Tab-separated table of N, CA and C in Angstrom:
chain	number	residue	atom	x	y	z
A	1	MET	N	33.364	-16.761	10.781
A	1	MET	CA	33.148	-15.441	10.186
A	1	MET	C	32.345	-15.545	8.874
A	2	ASN	N	32.720	-16.502	8.019
A	2	ASN	CA	31.997	-16.694	6.766
A	2	ASN	C	30.543	-17.080	7.012
A	3	LYS	N	30.322	-17.955	7.985
A	3	LYS	CA	28.955	-18.368	8.307
A	3	LYS	C	28.144	-17.182	8.824
A	4	GLN	N	28.760	-16.332	9.630
A	4	GLN	CA	28.066	-15.150	10.146
A	4	GLN	C	27.700	-14.209	9.005
A	5	MET	N	28.637	-14.005	8.079
A	5	MET	CA	28.361	-13.131	6.936
A	5	MET	C	27.241	-13.722	6.070
A	6	LEU	N	27.270	-15.029	5.872
A	6	LEU	CA	26.233	-15.687	5.088
A	6	LEU	C	24.876	-15.548	5.774
A	7	TYR	N	24.860	-15.727	7.084
A	7	TYR	CA	23.614	-15.570	7.838
A	7	TYR	C	23.099	-14.131	7.743
A	8	ASP	N	23.988	-13.154	7.878
A	8	ASP	CA	23.585	-11.755	7.769
A	8	ASP	C	22.981	-11.461	6.394
A	9	HIS	N	23.597	-11.998	5.342
A	9	HIS	CA	23.061	-11.811	3.991
A	9	HIS	C	21.717	-12.520	3.836
A	10	TYR	N	21.589	-13.671	4.461
A	10	TYR	CA	20.334	-14.426	4.416
A	10	TYR	C	19.199	-13.625	5.059
A	11	ILE	N	19.447	-13.055	6.234
A	11	ILE	CA	18.433	-12.239	6.918
A	11	ILE	C	18.079	-11.025	6.068
A	12	ARG	N	19.070	-10.389	5.502
A	12	ARG	CA	18.827	-9.242	4.613
A	12	ARG	C	17.976	-9.682	3.419
A	13	TYR	N	18.326	-10.827	2.838
A	13	TYR	CA	17.569	-11.374	1.718
A	13	TYR	C	16.102	-11.580	2.102
A	14	LEU	N	15.848	-12.162	3.281
A	14	LEU	CA	14.467	-12.392	3.719
A	14	LEU	C	13.682	-11.093	3.820
A	15	HIS	N	14.292	-10.067	4.379
A	15	HIS	CA	13.604	-8.776	4.517
A	15	HIS	C	13.328	-8.151	3.153
A	16	ILE	N	14.313	-8.215	2.273
A	16	ILE	CA	14.122	-7.654	0.929
A	16	ILE	C	13.062	-8.452	0.179
A	17	GLN	N	13.103	-9.781	0.307
A	17	GLN	CA	12.132	-10.642	-0.364
A	17	GLN	C	10.709	-10.329	0.091
A	18	GLU	N	10.542	-10.077	1.376
A	18	GLU	CA	9.220	-9.739	1.893
A	18	GLU	C	8.721	-8.435	1.268
A	19	ARG	N	9.581	-7.435	1.213
A	19	ARG	CA	9.187	-6.153	0.601
A	19	ARG	C	8.923	-6.320	-0.892
A	20	LEU	N	9.777	-7.091	-1.559
A	20	LEU	CA	9.614	-7.314	-2.993
A	20	LEU	C	8.313	-8.055	-3.283
A	21	SER	N	7.985	-9.043	-2.471
A	21	SER	CA	6.727	-9.778	-2.662
A	21	SER	C	5.536	-8.841	-2.559
A	22	GLU	N	5.563	-7.959	-1.575
A	22	GLU	CA	4.474	-6.988	-1.423
A	22	GLU	C	4.374	-6.099	-2.652
A	23	SER	N	5.514	-5.668	-3.181
A	23	SER	CA	5.526	-4.824	-4.382
A	23	SER	C	5.000	-5.584	-5.593
A	24	GLU	N	5.390	-6.846	-5.724
A	24	GLU	CA	4.935	-7.642	-6.863
A	24	GLU	C	3.434	-7.899	-6.796
A	25	ILE	N	2.909	-8.078	-5.599
A	25	ILE	CA	1.465	-8.255	-5.448
A	25	ILE	C	0.742	-6.984	-5.888
A	26	LYS	N	1.247	-5.832	-5.463
A	26	LYS	CA	0.641	-4.560	-5.879
A	26	LYS	C	0.733	-4.397	-7.392
A	27	LEU	N	1.872	-4.786	-7.975
A	27	LEU	CA	2.044	-4.702	-9.422
A	27	LEU	C	1.016	-5.577	-10.131
A	28	PHE	N	0.836	-6.793	-9.649
A	28	PHE	CA	-0.117	-7.705	-10.276
A	28	PHE	C	-1.523	-7.107	-10.269
A	29	PHE	N	-1.943	-6.594	-9.129
A	29	PHE	CA	-3.286	-6.027	-9.048
A	29	PHE	C	-3.410	-4.744	-9.874
A	30	SER	N	-2.340	-3.984	-10.017
A	30	SER	CA	-2.402	-2.800	-10.881
A	30	SER	C	-2.471	-3.220	-12.353
A	31	LEU	N	-1.816	-4.323	-12.724
A	31	LEU	CA	-1.916	-4.822	-14.101
A	31	LEU	C	-3.333	-5.296	-14.414
A	32	ILE	N	-3.995	-5.848	-13.426
A	32	ILE	CA	-5.389	-6.253	-13.610
A	32	ILE	C	-6.242	-5.026	-13.918
A	33	GLU	N	-5.992	-3.951	-13.189
A	33	GLU	CA	-6.731	-2.700	-13.440
A	33	GLU	C	-6.428	-2.173	-14.841
A	34	GLU	N	-5.144	-2.187	-15.225
A	34	GLU	CA	-4.756	-1.698	-16.553
A	34	GLU	C	-5.368	-2.540	-17.663
A	35	ALA	N	-5.575	-3.823	-17.398
A	35	ALA	CA	-6.175	-4.718	-18.391
A	35	ALA	C	-7.681	-4.502	-18.488
A	36	LYS	N	-8.170	-3.517	-17.746
A	36	LYS	CA	-9.588	-3.149	-17.762
A	36	LYS	C	-10.494	-4.295	-17.294
A	37	MET	N	-9.952	-5.091	-16.383
A	37	MET	CA	-10.780	-6.142	-15.794
A	37	MET	C	-11.568	-5.487	-14.665
A	38	GLU	N	-12.866	-5.744	-14.640
A	38	GLU	CA	-13.719	-5.056	-13.673
A	38	GLU	C	-13.432	-5.460	-12.237
A	39	ASP	N	-12.947	-6.683	-12.030
A	39	ASP	CA	-12.595	-7.100	-10.677
A	39	ASP	C	-11.550	-8.202	-10.745
A	40	SER	N	-11.107	-8.639	-9.594
A	40	SER	CA	-10.122	-9.706	-9.510
A	40	SER	C	-10.275	-10.413	-8.171
A	41	PRO	N	-9.674	-11.611	-8.059
A	41	PRO	CA	-9.682	-12.247	-6.737
A	41	PRO	C	-9.074	-11.297	-5.710
A	42	GLN	N	-9.553	-11.376	-4.483
A	42	GLN	CA	-9.175	-10.392	-3.471
A	42	GLN	C	-7.866	-10.681	-2.752
A	43	SER	N	-7.303	-11.864	-2.930
A	43	SER	CA	-6.035	-12.172	-2.263
A	43	SER	C	-5.103	-12.872	-3.235
A	44	ILE	N	-3.813	-12.795	-2.951
A	44	ILE	CA	-2.843	-13.467	-3.800
A	44	ILE	C	-2.989	-14.980	-3.668
A	45	THR	N	-3.436	-15.461	-2.513
A	45	THR	CA	-3.670	-16.902	-2.355
A	45	THR	C	-4.775	-17.350	-3.299
A	46	ALA	N	-5.825	-16.553	-3.429
A	46	ALA	CA	-6.906	-16.885	-4.363
A	46	ALA	C	-6.378	-16.900	-5.800
A	47	VAL	N	-5.491	-15.978	-6.129
A	47	VAL	CA	-4.875	-15.957	-7.461
A	47	VAL	C	-4.069	-17.245	-7.670
A	48	HIS	N	-3.372	-17.690	-6.628
A	48	HIS	CA	-2.596	-18.923	-6.739
A	48	HIS	C	-3.499	-20.154	-6.859
A	49	VAL	N	-4.679	-20.105	-6.268
A	49	VAL	CA	-5.641	-21.189	-6.459
A	49	VAL	C	-6.097	-21.190	-7.920
A	50	VAL	N	-6.357	-20.015	-8.483
A	50	VAL	CA	-6.706	-19.911	-9.903
A	50	VAL	C	-5.570	-20.496	-10.747
A	51	GLU	N	-4.345	-20.160	-10.388
A	51	GLU	CA	-3.181	-20.683	-11.117
A	51	GLU	C	-3.147	-22.211	-11.057
A	52	CYS	N	-3.355	-22.766	-9.886
A	52	CYS	CA	-3.343	-24.219	-9.702
A	52	CYS	C	-4.439	-24.882	-10.538
A	53	ILE	N	-5.616	-24.318	-10.534
A	53	ILE	CA	-6.725	-24.866	-11.324
A	53	ILE	C	-6.395	-24.762	-12.811
A	54	GLY	N	-5.826	-23.622	-13.215
A	54	GLY	CA	-5.458	-23.438	-14.618
A	54	GLY	C	-4.413	-24.430	-15.094
A	55	LYS	N	-3.494	-24.779	-14.239
A	55	LYS	CA	-2.432	-25.719	-14.613
A	55	LYS	C	-2.899	-27.167	-14.614
A	56	TYR	N	-3.776	-27.525	-13.694
A	56	TYR	CA	-4.091	-28.931	-13.473
A	56	TYR	C	-5.551	-29.302	-13.714
A	57	HIS	N	-6.311	-28.439	-14.363
A	57	HIS	CA	-7.742	-28.690	-14.530
A	57	HIS	C	-8.012	-29.955	-15.305
A	58	PRO	N	-9.081	-30.626	-15.052
A	58	PRO	CA	-9.959	-30.440	-13.911
A	58	PRO	C	-9.279	-30.975	-12.648
A	59	ILE	N	-9.518	-30.307	-11.540
A	59	ILE	CA	-8.857	-30.665	-10.278
A	59	ILE	C	-9.837	-30.469	-9.128
A	60	ASN	N	-9.751	-31.340	-8.135
A	60	ASN	CA	-10.665	-31.220	-6.993
A	60	ASN	C	-9.983	-30.495	-5.832
A	61	SER	N	-10.760	-30.169	-4.816
A	61	SER	CA	-10.258	-29.407	-3.662
A	61	SER	C	-9.112	-30.117	-2.958
A	62	THR	N	-9.223	-31.429	-2.821
A	62	THR	CA	-8.180	-32.190	-2.125
A	62	THR	C	-6.847	-32.068	-2.861
A	63	SER	N	-6.872	-32.192	-4.170
A	63	SER	CA	-5.637	-32.097	-4.953
A	63	SER	C	-5.071	-30.686	-4.930
A	64	ILE	N	-5.935	-29.685	-4.970
A	64	ILE	CA	-5.460	-28.299	-4.875
A	64	ILE	C	-4.773	-28.094	-3.535
A	65	ALA	N	-5.411	-28.560	-2.465
A	65	ALA	CA	-4.840	-28.408	-1.124
A	65	ALA	C	-3.477	-29.075	-1.041
A	66	GLU	N	-3.347	-30.271	-1.592
A	66	GLU	CA	-2.066	-30.983	-1.566
A	66	GLU	C	-0.994	-30.237	-2.351
A	67	LYS	N	-1.332	-29.788	-3.541
A	67	LYS	CA	-0.351	-29.097	-4.389
A	67	LYS	C	0.087	-27.763	-3.783
A	68	MET	N	-0.824	-27.101	-3.075
A	68	MET	CA	-0.507	-25.779	-2.534
A	68	MET	C	-0.043	-25.814	-1.082
A	69	GLY	N	-0.171	-26.962	-0.442
A	69	GLY	CA	0.230	-27.052	0.958
A	69	GLY	C	-0.700	-26.291	1.887
A	70	LEU	N	-1.973	-26.242	1.535
A	70	LEU	CA	-2.987	-25.569	2.348
A	70	LEU	C	-4.008	-26.593	2.826
A	71	SER	N	-4.818	-26.212	3.786
A	71	SER	CA	-5.849	-27.118	4.275
A	71	SER	C	-6.987	-27.209	3.263
A	72	LYS	N	-7.669	-28.337	3.285
A	72	LYS	CA	-8.820	-28.510	2.403
A	72	LYS	C	-9.912	-27.492	2.735
A	73	ALA	N	-10.048	-27.167	4.026
A	73	ALA	CA	-11.045	-26.172	4.439
A	73	ALA	C	-10.742	-24.805	3.810
A	74	SER	N	-9.472	-24.427	3.781
A	74	SER	CA	-9.086	-23.145	3.159
A	74	SER	C	-9.411	-23.149	1.675
A	75	ILE	N	-9.100	-24.253	1.019
A	75	ILE	CA	-9.360	-24.346	-0.419
A	75	ILE	C	-10.864	-24.323	-0.687
A	76	THR	N	-11.644	-24.992	0.153
A	76	THR	CA	-13.100	-24.975	-0.007
A	76	THR	C	-13.624	-23.549	0.104
A	77	LYS	N	-13.148	-22.820	1.094
A	77	LYS	CA	-13.592	-21.434	1.294
A	77	LYS	C	-13.187	-20.556	0.100
A	78	ILE	N	-11.932	-20.658	-0.312
A	78	ILE	CA	-11.453	-19.853	-1.447
A	78	ILE	C	-12.174	-20.275	-2.721
A	79	GLY	N	-12.327	-21.599	-2.917
A	79	GLY	CA	-13.008	-22.103	-4.107
A	79	GLY	C	-14.446	-21.615	-4.198
A	80	ASN	N	-15.141	-21.610	-3.073
A	80	ASN	CA	-16.528	-21.108	-3.059
A	80	ASN	C	-16.583	-19.634	-3.424
A	81	LYS	N	-15.642	-18.852	-2.937
A	81	LYS	CA	-15.592	-17.417	-3.254
A	81	LYS	C	-15.276	-17.218	-4.746
A	82	LEU	N	-14.327	-17.995	-5.264
A	82	LEU	CA	-13.994	-17.904	-6.688
A	82	LEU	C	-15.183	-18.316	-7.554
A	83	LEU	N	-15.932	-19.304	-7.099
A	83	LEU	CA	-17.135	-19.750	-7.800
A	83	LEU	C	-18.185	-18.640	-7.803
A	84	LEU	N	-18.416	-18.070	-6.639
A	84	LEU	CA	-19.394	-17.001	-6.487
A	84	LEU	C	-19.035	-15.784	-7.349
A	85	ASP	N	-17.728	-15.488	-7.448
A	85	ASP	CA	-17.267	-14.325	-8.214
A	85	ASP	C	-17.086	-14.613	-9.704
A	86	GLY	N	-17.317	-15.873	-10.108
A	86	GLY	CA	-17.304	-16.203	-11.530
A	86	GLY	C	-15.941	-16.533	-12.123
A	87	TYR	N	-14.969	-16.888	-11.308
A	87	TYR	CA	-13.634	-17.235	-11.820
A	87	TYR	C	-13.501	-18.723	-12.117
A	88	VAL	N	-14.296	-19.536	-11.439
A	88	VAL	CA	-14.242	-20.984	-11.644
A	88	VAL	C	-15.652	-21.530	-11.771
A	89	LYS	N	-15.727	-22.734	-12.296
A	89	LYS	CA	-16.997	-23.454	-12.331
A	89	LYS	C	-16.726	-24.860	-11.817
A	90	ARG	N	-17.765	-25.473	-11.283
A	90	ARG	CA	-17.672	-26.846	-10.788
A	90	ARG	C	-18.156	-27.792	-11.873
A	91	THR	N	-17.484	-28.922	-11.954
A	91	THR	CA	-17.904	-29.968	-12.882
A	91	THR	C	-17.795	-31.310	-12.178
A	92	GLN	N	-18.440	-32.305	-12.768
A	92	GLN	CA	-18.338	-33.671	-12.263
A	92	GLN	C	-17.931	-34.553	-13.426
A	93	LEU	N	-16.947	-35.407	-13.180
A	93	LEU	CA	-16.427	-36.238	-14.253
A	93	LEU	C	-17.008	-37.639	-14.256
A	94	THR	N	-17.614	-38.026	-13.152
A	94	THR	CA	-18.141	-39.387	-13.040
A	94	THR	C	-19.558	-39.329	-12.495
A	95	GLU	N	-20.103	-40.487	-12.283
A	95	GLU	CA	-21.438	-40.582	-11.691
A	95	GLU	C	-21.408	-40.224	-10.203
A	96	ASN	N	-20.224	-40.150	-9.625
A	96	ASN	CA	-20.074	-39.833	-8.206
A	96	ASN	C	-20.393	-38.356	-8.001
A	97	LYS	N	-21.547	-38.066	-7.437
A	97	LYS	CA	-21.984	-36.679	-7.255
A	97	LYS	C	-21.189	-35.949	-6.178
A	98	LYS	N	-20.464	-36.711	-5.332
A	98	LYS	CA	-19.651	-36.077	-4.292
A	98	LYS	C	-18.350	-35.521	-4.869
A	99	GLU	N	-17.879	-36.104	-5.958
A	99	GLU	CA	-16.591	-35.726	-6.536
A	99	GLU	C	-16.770	-34.498	-7.422
A	100	VAL	N	-16.355	-33.346	-6.906
A	100	VAL	CA	-16.511	-32.080	-7.617
A	100	VAL	C	-15.138	-31.600	-8.071
A	101	TYR	N	-15.060	-31.176	-9.315
A	101	TYR	CA	-13.818	-30.674	-9.898
A	101	TYR	C	-13.996	-29.220	-10.304
A	102	PHE	N	-12.892	-28.500	-10.309
A	102	PHE	CA	-12.924	-27.100	-10.716
A	102	PHE	C	-12.281	-26.932	-12.089
A	103	ARG	N	-12.832	-26.007	-12.831
A	103	ARG	CA	-12.267	-25.536	-14.099
A	103	ARG	C	-12.385	-24.012	-14.093
A	104	LEU	N	-11.539	-23.375	-14.883
A	104	LEU	CA	-11.597	-21.915	-14.981
A	104	LEU	C	-12.681	-21.486	-15.965
A	105	THR	N	-13.317	-20.381	-15.648
A	105	THR	CA	-14.232	-19.724	-16.582
A	105	THR	C	-13.368	-18.802	-17.453
A	106	PRO	N	-13.940	-18.200	-18.484
A	106	PRO	CA	-13.151	-17.233	-19.273
A	106	PRO	C	-12.565	-16.108	-18.397
A	107	LYS	N	-13.319	-15.672	-17.429
A	107	LYS	CA	-12.843	-14.639	-16.496
A	107	LYS	C	-11.646	-15.159	-15.685
A	108	GLY	N	-11.717	-16.394	-15.223
A	108	GLY	CA	-10.615	-17.004	-14.487
A	108	GLY	C	-9.402	-17.215	-15.370
A	109	LYS	N	-9.639	-17.558	-16.649
A	109	LYS	CA	-8.524	-17.762	-17.589
A	109	LYS	C	-7.738	-16.471	-17.794
A	110	LYS	N	-8.414	-15.326	-17.786
A	110	LYS	CA	-7.706	-14.046	-17.936
A	110	LYS	C	-6.756	-13.815	-16.759
A	111	ILE	N	-7.244	-14.098	-15.560
A	111	ILE	CA	-6.391	-13.959	-14.365
A	111	ILE	C	-5.219	-14.930	-14.466
A	112	PHE	N	-5.493	-16.168	-14.840
A	112	PHE	CA	-4.462	-17.195	-14.977
A	112	PHE	C	-3.395	-16.763	-15.979
A	113	GLU	N	-3.819	-16.298	-17.143
A	113	GLU	CA	-2.874	-15.911	-18.198
A	113	GLU	C	-2.013	-14.726	-17.776
A	114	LEU	N	-2.598	-13.753	-17.123
A	114	LEU	CA	-1.836	-12.600	-16.650
A	114	LEU	C	-0.809	-13.031	-15.601
A	115	HIS	N	-1.231	-13.863	-14.688
A	115	HIS	CA	-0.331	-14.362	-13.644
A	115	HIS	C	0.802	-15.193	-14.252
A	116	GLU	N	0.475	-16.056	-15.206
A	116	GLU	CA	1.485	-16.882	-15.867
A	116	GLU	C	2.507	-16.016	-16.607
A	117	LYS	N	2.025	-14.948	-17.248
A	117	LYS	CA	2.940	-14.050	-17.980
A	117	LYS	C	3.937	-13.412	-17.012
A	118	LEU	N	3.469	-12.989	-15.858
A	118	LEU	CA	4.379	-12.415	-14.862
A	118	LEU	C	5.399	-13.440	-14.382
A	119	HIS	N	4.963	-14.692	-14.198
A	119	HIS	CA	5.887	-15.753	-13.791
A	119	HIS	C	6.931	-16.007	-14.876
A	120	GLU	N	6.516	-15.991	-16.137
A	120	GLU	CA	7.455	-16.190	-17.243
A	120	GLU	C	8.502	-15.077	-17.269
A	121	LEU	N	8.062	-13.845	-17.086
A	121	LEU	CA	8.999	-12.719	-17.078
A	121	LEU	C	9.980	-12.834	-15.912
A	122	GLU	N	9.491	-13.241	-14.747
A	122	GLU	CA	10.362	-13.420	-13.584
A	122	GLU	C	11.347	-14.558	-13.809
A	123	GLU	N	10.898	-15.619	-14.439
A	123	GLU	CA	11.788	-16.753	-14.732
A	123	GLU	C	12.910	-16.321	-15.675
A	124	GLN	N	12.571	-15.556	-16.700
A	124	GLN	CA	13.589	-15.056	-17.632
A	124	GLN	C	14.573	-14.140	-16.917
A	125	ARG	N	14.063	-13.266	-16.041
A	125	ARG	CA	14.940	-12.379	-15.277
A	125	ARG	C	15.876	-13.199	-14.401
A	126	PHE	N	15.367	-14.241	-13.768
A	126	PHE	CA	16.165	-15.099	-12.898
A	126	PHE	C	17.271	-15.797	-13.692
A	127	TYR	N	16.940	-16.318	-14.862
A	127	TYR	CA	17.955	-16.973	-15.699
A	127	TYR	C	19.051	-15.988	-16.101
A	128	ARG	N	18.661	-14.768	-16.459
A	128	ARG	CA	19.674	-13.750	-16.806
A	128	ARG	C	20.584	-13.466	-15.611
A	129	PHE	N	19.997	-13.420	-14.416
A	129	PHE	CA	20.781	-13.196	-13.208
A	129	PHE	C	21.793	-14.321	-13.011
A	130	LEU	N	21.384	-15.559	-13.251
A	130	LEU	CA	22.265	-16.713	-13.046
A	130	LEU	C	23.381	-16.817	-14.082
A	131	ASP	N	23.270	-16.085	-15.178
A	131	ASP	CA	24.295	-16.146	-16.225
A	131	ASP	C	25.685	-15.776	-15.722
A	132	LYS	N	25.788	-15.034	-14.652
A	132	LYS	CA	27.099	-14.620	-14.147
A	132	LYS	C	27.811	-15.705	-13.339
A	133	TYR	N	27.126	-16.833	-13.098
A	133	TYR	CA	27.710	-17.922	-12.323
A	133	TYR	C	28.112	-19.083	-13.227
A	134	SER	N	29.165	-19.775	-12.835
A	134	SER	CA	29.603	-20.962	-13.576
A	134	SER	C	28.653	-22.117	-13.283
A	135	ASP	N	28.748	-23.171	-14.096
A	135	ASP	CA	27.926	-24.354	-13.866
A	135	ASP	C	28.205	-24.966	-12.497
A	136	GLU	N	29.471	-24.956	-12.082
A	136	GLU	CA	29.836	-25.510	-10.775
A	136	GLU	C	29.203	-24.691	-9.648
A	137	GLU	N	29.239	-23.372	-9.775
A	137	GLU	CA	28.635	-22.516	-8.762
A	137	GLU	C	27.119	-22.716	-8.706
A	138	ILE	N	26.508	-22.848	-9.858
A	138	ILE	CA	25.060	-23.072	-9.913
A	138	ILE	C	24.707	-24.409	-9.262
A	139	THR	N	25.549	-25.414	-9.433
A	139	THR	CA	25.316	-26.713	-8.797
A	139	THR	C	25.329	-26.575	-7.278
A	140	VAL	N	26.271	-25.802	-6.744
A	140	VAL	CA	26.343	-25.587	-5.291
A	140	VAL	C	25.129	-24.796	-4.814
A	141	ILE	N	24.761	-23.764	-5.539
A	141	ILE	CA	23.594	-22.948	-5.169
A	141	ILE	C	22.336	-23.822	-5.181
A	142	ARG	N	22.174	-24.635	-6.228
A	142	ARG	CA	21.013	-25.515	-6.340
A	142	ARG	C	20.962	-26.481	-5.164
A	143	ARG	N	22.094	-27.075	-4.845
A	143	ARG	CA	22.136	-28.024	-3.727
A	143	ARG	C	21.780	-27.341	-2.406
A	144	PHE	N	22.327	-26.141	-2.198
A	144	PHE	CA	22.016	-25.395	-0.977
A	144	PHE	C	20.521	-25.097	-0.886
A	145	LEU	N	19.954	-24.560	-1.966
A	145	LEU	CA	18.527	-24.212	-1.952
A	145	LEU	C	17.648	-25.453	-1.776
A	146	GLN	N	18.017	-26.545	-2.414
A	146	GLN	CA	17.256	-27.784	-2.272
A	146	GLN	C	17.321	-28.280	-0.830
A	147	ASP	N	18.526	-28.335	-0.262
A	147	ASP	CA	18.688	-28.809	1.118
A	147	ASP	C	17.967	-27.906	2.109
A	148	TYR	N	18.103	-26.600	1.931
A	148	TYR	CA	17.496	-25.681	2.887
A	148	TYR	C	15.972	-25.679	2.758
A	149	SER	N	15.475	-25.816	1.536
A	149	SER	CA	14.026	-25.903	1.335
A	149	SER	C	13.459	-27.144	2.019
A	150	LEU	N	14.145	-28.275	1.875
A	150	LEU	CA	13.698	-29.503	2.540
A	150	LEU	C	13.707	-29.332	4.056
A	151	ASP	N	14.728	-28.666	4.588
A	151	ASP	CA	14.801	-28.413	6.019
A	151	ASP	C	13.637	-27.534	6.480
A	152	MET	N	13.352	-26.474	5.727
A	152	MET	CA	12.244	-25.589	6.094
A	152	MET	C	10.903	-26.309	6.009
A	153	GLU	N	10.708	-27.115	4.957
A	153	GLU	CA	9.459	-27.875	4.825
A	153	GLU	C	9.295	-28.848	5.980
A	154	SER	N	10.381	-29.466	6.387
A	154	SER	CA	10.338	-30.398	7.515
A	154	SER	C	9.930	-29.686	8.796
A	155	ARG	N	10.514	-28.511	9.035
A	155	ARG	CA	10.159	-27.744	10.232
A	155	ARG	C	8.710	-27.312	10.186
A	156	LEU	N	8.233	-26.903	9.015
A	156	LEU	CA	6.835	-26.488	8.885
A	156	LEU	C	5.887	-27.657	9.136
A	157	SER	N	6.227	-28.821	8.611
A	157	SER	CA	5.312	-29.961	8.735
A	157	SER	C	5.194	-30.456	10.169
A	158	ARG	N	6.245	-30.311	10.960
A	158	ARG	CA	6.151	-30.790	12.345
A	158	ARG	C	5.921	-29.657	13.331
A	159	GLY	N	5.920	-28.429	12.851
A	159	GLY	CA	5.731	-27.276	13.728
A	159	GLY	C	7.070	-26.764	14.225
A	160	ILE	N	7.238	-25.477	14.183
A	160	ILE	CA	8.503	-24.865	14.580
A	160	ILE	C	8.541	-24.725	16.094
A	161	THR	N	9.635	-25.174	16.673
A	161	THR	CA	9.823	-25.079	18.119
A	161	THR	C	11.092	-24.308	18.404
A	162	LEU	N	11.258	-23.915	19.656
A	162	LEU	CA	12.490	-23.231	20.044
A	162	LEU	C	13.696	-24.136	19.846
A	163	GLU	N	13.513	-25.438	20.062
A	163	GLU	CA	14.608	-26.378	19.888
A	163	GLU	C	15.094	-26.394	18.442
A	164	ASP	N	14.153	-26.231	17.469
A	164	ASP	CA	14.542	-26.181	16.066
A	164	ASP	C	15.455	-24.998	15.785
A	165	ARG	N	15.269	-23.975	16.535
A	165	ARG	CA	16.090	-22.779	16.368
A	165	ARG	C	17.391	-22.869	17.168
A	166	GLY	N	17.603	-23.997	17.852
A	166	GLY	CA	18.826	-24.181	18.622
A	166	GLY	C	18.742	-23.619	20.030
A	167	TYR	N	17.536	-23.296	20.494
A	167	TYR	CA	17.343	-22.738	21.828
A	167	TYR	C	16.774	-23.791	22.759
A	168	THR	N	17.054	-23.621	23.997
A	168	THR	CA	16.359	-24.393	25.031
A	168	THR	C	15.496	-23.410	25.805
A	169	ASP	N	14.566	-23.933	26.593
A	169	ASP	CA	13.745	-23.053	27.433
A	169	ASP	C	14.640	-22.240	28.363
A	170	GLU	N	15.716	-22.868	28.830
A	170	GLU	CA	16.644	-22.187	29.734
A	170	GLU	C	17.330	-21.019	29.027
A	171	ASP	N	17.747	-21.240	27.746
A	171	ASP	CA	18.377	-20.154	26.979
A	171	ASP	C	17.431	-18.978	26.838
A	172	LEU	N	16.185	-19.256	26.516
A	172	LEU	CA	15.207	-18.194	26.333
A	172	LEU	C	14.986	-17.458	27.647
A	173	GLY	N	14.881	-18.196	28.730
A	173	GLY	CA	14.717	-17.572	30.042
A	173	GLY	C	15.889	-16.681	30.389
A	174	ASN	N	17.108	-17.136	30.092
A	174	ASN	CA	18.300	-16.333	30.352
A	174	ASN	C	18.320	-15.078	29.500
A	175	SER	N	17.889	-15.194	28.251
A	175	SER	CA	17.853	-14.033	27.358
A	175	SER	C	16.860	-12.991	27.870
A	176	LEU	N	15.703	-13.465	28.307
A	176	LEU	CA	14.696	-12.535	28.822
A	176	LEU	C	15.170	-11.872	30.100
A	177	GLU	N	15.861	-12.629	30.957
A	177	GLU	CA	16.402	-12.072	32.193
A	177	GLU	C	17.400	-10.958	31.881
A	178	GLU	N	18.276	-11.213	30.878
A	178	GLU	CA	19.300	-10.240	30.508
A	178	GLU	C	18.663	-8.952	29.968
A	179	GLU	N	17.570	-9.102	29.184
A	179	GLU	CA	16.907	-7.941	28.618
A	179	GLU	C	16.267	-7.087	29.711
A	180	LYS	N	15.790	-7.717	30.780
A	180	LYS	CA	15.159	-6.975	31.873
A	180	LYS	C	16.195	-6.167	32.652
A	181	SER	N	17.430	-6.659	32.673
A	181	SER	CA	18.476	-5.989	33.464
A	181	SER	C	18.923	-4.700	32.858
């Protein structure tokens, strides 16, 4: 019964988190408008690439891809768009002309700073939320989130299958048969 209740709350949390993420993205883009910035990156992923470059500059596409868990091709495409739109610039640190690094332009720094400020505010809100829990409870919550995050990352890295969800092909076939009846 407790596991079922926990699972139900988890599913509810996922749905609320999805809606909240959409709202936060809209908030971020509205703050960009309020800051009188003439334009902004067109996707939240591009904003996160700006964030990654701002934190780790100078950084190359391969390192950005690794830190963000995205393909190098995706980062190349986003990086080229950010370059074209004036948020980043390319630099070379060595004589190796193939090794290209990204840095933020002043325009990119504005996006980075605004995004960082929102993250700081969210972090403070999260800490205030955790104040109602004891240190022991926080230790259990931390362990759960760490373990579950590792499990999800593992499933993502090898690809999600029906077996990962505890289903067999036969179970799925039986479920579909029942729905048809």
